[in-house]
Amino acid sequence: MTTANTTSAADRAYWWVNHRHKSLKEIEGGYLWCPKRNKGGGRNLTFDNMSRVAPGDVVLSHAAGTIGAVGVALDRVRSGPAPAGLDVAADEWQPDLGWLLPMRFEVLEQ
């Protein structure tokens, strides 16, 4: 998988994301999104790590016991609401306040 920037393999970070019900929309939409705070309003290291992803970093997308896609970060994370169509329960998360990370995913066949 190649990237649009000149990040060398040695400079790249590799990230693991566990998806639940929303992964297909994110993969098809070319992004990752998560809230900035957990449902109790506190910080969550997993959510905070989104702000550490750099362009060219690789993300392994895990759901239902398999790595189903591999992605490359296209830009830095930015603040933003949950994208339209993303199934985010308002009582579970804060859909108006989150991290949005532009990605390019490759779905794996095996």
PDB file of C-alpha atoms in Angstrom:
ATOM      1  CA  MET A   1       0.000   0.000   0.000  1.00  0.00           C
ATOM      2  CA  THR A   2       1.501   3.342  -0.970  1.00  0.00           C
ATOM      3  CA  THR A   3       0.823   6.739   0.519  1.00  0.00           C
ATOM      4  CA  ALA A   4       0.462  10.190  -0.972  1.00  0.00           C
ATOM      5  CA  ASN A   5       3.217  11.628   1.224  1.00  0.00           C
ATOM      6  CA  THR A   6       6.887  10.833   1.673  1.00  0.00           C
ATOM      7  CA  THR A   7       6.683   9.226   5.108  1.00  0.00           C
ATOM      8  CA  SER A   8       9.233   6.438   5.252  1.00  0.00           C
ATOM      9  CA  ALA A   9       8.317   3.064   6.724  1.00  0.00           C
ATOM     10  CA  ALA A  10      10.645   3.773   9.650  1.00  0.00           C
ATOM     11  CA  ASP A  11       8.788   7.000  10.477  1.00  0.00           C
ATOM     12  CA  ARG A  12       5.319   5.472  10.228  1.00  0.00           C
ATOM     13  CA  ALA A  13       3.325   4.482  13.270  1.00  0.00           C
ATOM     14  CA  TYR A  14       1.016   1.490  13.202  1.00  0.00           C
ATOM     15  CA  TRP A  15      -2.352   1.620  14.960  1.00  0.00           C
ATOM     16  CA  TRP A  16      -5.009  -0.952  15.801  1.00  0.00           C
ATOM     17  CA  VAL A  17      -8.691   0.003  15.878  1.00  0.00           C
ATOM     18  CA  ASN A  18     -11.453  -2.241  17.178  1.00  0.00           C
ATOM     19  CA  HIS A  19     -14.661  -1.606  15.281  1.00  0.00           C
ATOM     20  CA  ARG A  20     -18.139  -2.571  16.251  1.00  0.00           C
ATOM     21  CA  HIS A  21     -21.290  -1.819  14.299  1.00  0.00           C
ATOM     22  CA  LYS A  22     -20.049   1.353  12.592  1.00  0.00           C
ATOM     23  CA  SER A  23     -16.926   0.094  10.826  1.00  0.00           C
ATOM     24  CA  LEU A  24     -18.378  -0.422   7.350  1.00  0.00           C
ATOM     25  CA  LYS A  25     -19.608   3.176   7.103  1.00  0.00           C
ATOM     26  CA  GLU A  26     -16.221   4.470   8.196  1.00  0.00           C
ATOM     27  CA  ILE A  27     -14.307   2.243   5.792  1.00  0.00           C
ATOM     28  CA  GLU A  28     -16.588   3.074   2.854  1.00  0.00           C
ATOM     29  CA  GLY A  29     -16.584   6.771   3.823  1.00  0.00           C
ATOM     30  CA  GLY A  30     -12.821   7.012   4.147  1.00  0.00           C
ATOM     31  CA  TYR A  31     -12.600   8.187   7.734  1.00  0.00           C
ATOM     32  CA  LEU A  32     -12.388   7.204  11.371  1.00  0.00           C
ATOM     33  CA  TRP A  33     -14.531   8.985  13.951  1.00  0.00           C
ATOM     34  CA  CYS A  34     -14.776   8.688  17.698  1.00  0.00           C
ATOM     35  CA  PRO A  35     -16.045  10.921  20.478  1.00  0.00           C
ATOM     36  CA  LYS A  36     -13.564  12.980  22.482  1.00  0.00           C
ATOM     37  CA  ARG A  37     -15.071  11.870  25.788  1.00  0.00           C
ATOM     38  CA  ASN A  38     -16.581   8.635  27.051  1.00  0.00           C
ATOM     39  CA  LYS A  39     -20.255   8.365  27.927  1.00  0.00           C
ATOM     40  CA  GLY A  40     -19.526   9.509  31.489  1.00  0.00           C
ATOM     41  CA  GLY A  41     -17.802  12.652  30.186  1.00  0.00           C
ATOM     42  CA  GLY A  42     -14.305  11.498  31.066  1.00  0.00           C
ATOM     43  CA  ARG A  43     -11.229  11.148  28.906  1.00  0.00           C
ATOM     44  CA  ASN A  44     -10.373   7.856  27.244  1.00  0.00           C
ATOM     45  CA  LEU A  45      -6.827   7.012  26.132  1.00  0.00           C
ATOM     46  CA  THR A  46      -8.144   5.161  23.085  1.00  0.00           C
ATOM     47  CA  PHE A  47     -10.041   8.259  21.954  1.00  0.00           C
ATOM     48  CA  ASP A  48      -7.109  10.556  22.791  1.00  0.00           C
ATOM     49  CA  ASN A  49      -4.797   8.433  20.622  1.00  0.00           C
ATOM     50  CA  MET A  50      -6.688   9.628  17.536  1.00  0.00           C
ATOM     51  CA  SER A  51      -4.962  12.992  17.982  1.00  0.00           C
ATOM     52  CA  ARG A  52      -1.559  11.244  17.755  1.00  0.00           C
ATOM     53  CA  VAL A  53      -2.093   9.720  14.303  1.00  0.00           C
ATOM     54  CA  ALA A  54       0.009  11.393  11.599  1.00  0.00           C
ATOM     55  CA  PRO A  55      -0.382  11.403   7.819  1.00  0.00           C
ATOM     56  CA  GLY A  56       1.027   8.152   6.417  1.00  0.00           C
ATOM     57  CA  ASP A  57       0.425   6.162   9.592  1.00  0.00           C
ATOM     58  CA  VAL A  58      -1.124   2.724   9.059  1.00  0.00           C
ATOM     59  CA  VAL A  59      -4.325   1.615  10.780  1.00  0.00           C
ATOM     60  CA  LEU A  60      -5.364  -2.036  11.091  1.00  0.00           C
ATOM     61  CA  SER A  61      -9.152  -2.307  11.277  1.00  0.00           C
ATOM     62  CA  HIS A  62     -10.333  -5.197  13.451  1.00  0.00           C
ATOM     63  CA  ALA A  63     -13.966  -6.337  13.721  1.00  0.00           C
ATOM     64  CA  ALA A  64     -15.733  -9.640  14.315  1.00  0.00           C
ATOM     65  CA  GLY A  65     -12.481 -11.477  15.025  1.00  0.00           C
ATOM     66  CA  THR A  66     -10.610 -10.473  11.851  1.00  0.00           C
ATOM     67  CA  ILE A  67      -8.572  -7.658  10.393  1.00  0.00           C
ATOM     68  CA  GLY A  68     -10.919  -6.688   7.567  1.00  0.00           C
ATOM     69  CA  ALA A  69      -9.204  -3.567   6.264  1.00  0.00           C
ATOM     70  CA  VAL A  70      -5.924  -1.689   6.355  1.00  0.00           C
ATOM     71  CA  GLY A  71      -5.918   2.081   6.127  1.00  0.00           C
ATOM     72  CA  VAL A  72      -3.511   4.965   5.729  1.00  0.00           C
ATOM     73  CA  ALA A  73      -4.102   8.305   7.445  1.00  0.00           C
ATOM     74  CA  LEU A  74      -4.395  11.047   4.825  1.00  0.00           C
ATOM     75  CA  ASP A  75      -4.187  14.019   7.175  1.00  0.00           C
ATOM     76  CA  ARG A  76      -4.145  14.937  10.855  1.00  0.00           C
ATOM     77  CA  VAL A  77      -7.241  14.488  12.991  1.00  0.00           C
ATOM     78  CA  ARG A  78      -9.653  17.393  13.322  1.00  0.00           C
ATOM     79  CA  SER A  79     -12.556  18.174  15.615  1.00  0.00           C
ATOM     80  CA  GLY A  80     -15.937  17.467  14.165  1.00  0.00           C
ATOM     81  CA  PRO A  81     -19.371  16.026  14.735  1.00  0.00           C
ATOM     82  CA  ALA A  82     -20.202  12.448  13.836  1.00  0.00           C
ATOM     83  CA  PRO A  83     -20.537  12.213  10.031  1.00  0.00           C
ATOM     84  CA  ALA A  84     -24.070  11.977   8.647  1.00  0.00           C
ATOM     85  CA  GLY A  85     -25.286   8.398   8.534  1.00  0.00           C
ATOM     86  CA  LEU A  86     -22.901   7.144  11.213  1.00  0.00           C
ATOM     87  CA  ASP A  87     -24.911   5.227  13.765  1.00  0.00           C
ATOM     88  CA  VAL A  88     -24.041   7.019  17.004  1.00  0.00           C
ATOM     89  CA  ALA A  89     -26.466   6.787  19.889  1.00  0.00           C
ATOM     90  CA  ALA A  90     -26.770  10.226  21.501  1.00  0.00           C
ATOM     91  CA  ASP A  91     -27.160   8.698  24.943  1.00  0.00           C
ATOM     92  CA  GLU A  92     -24.039   6.563  24.490  1.00  0.00           C
ATOM     93  CA  TRP A  93     -21.583   9.137  23.065  1.00  0.00           C
ATOM     94  CA  GLN A  94     -21.316  12.829  22.372  1.00  0.00           C
ATOM     95  CA  PRO A  95     -22.053  12.844  18.622  1.00  0.00           C
ATOM     96  CA  ASP A  96     -21.523  16.605  18.335  1.00  0.00           C
ATOM     97  CA  LEU A  97     -17.975  16.528  19.699  1.00  0.00           C
ATOM     98  CA  GLY A  98     -15.467  14.091  18.284  1.00  0.00           C
ATOM     99  CA  TRP A  99     -12.285  13.324  16.385  1.00  0.00           C
ATOM    100  CA  LEU A 100     -12.511  12.919  12.608  1.00  0.00           C
ATOM    101  CA  LEU A 101      -9.553  11.367  10.790  1.00  0.00           C
ATOM    102  CA  PRO A 102      -9.448  11.224   6.962  1.00  0.00           C
ATOM    103  CA  MET A 103      -8.356   7.755   5.824  1.00  0.00           C
ATOM    104  CA  ARG A 104      -7.876   5.634   2.711  1.00  0.00           C
ATOM    105  CA  PHE A 105      -8.813   2.030   3.384  1.00  0.00           C
ATOM    106  CA  GLU A 106      -8.125  -1.171   1.494  1.00  0.00           C
ATOM    107  CA  VAL A 107     -10.617  -3.932   2.314  1.00  0.00           C
ATOM    108  CA  LEU A 108      -8.925  -7.312   2.686  1.00  0.00           C
ATOM    109  CA  GLU A 109     -10.375 -10.383   1.016  1.00  0.00           C
ATOM    110  CA  GLN A 110      -8.751 -12.843   3.416  1.00  0.00           C
TER     111      GLN A 110
END
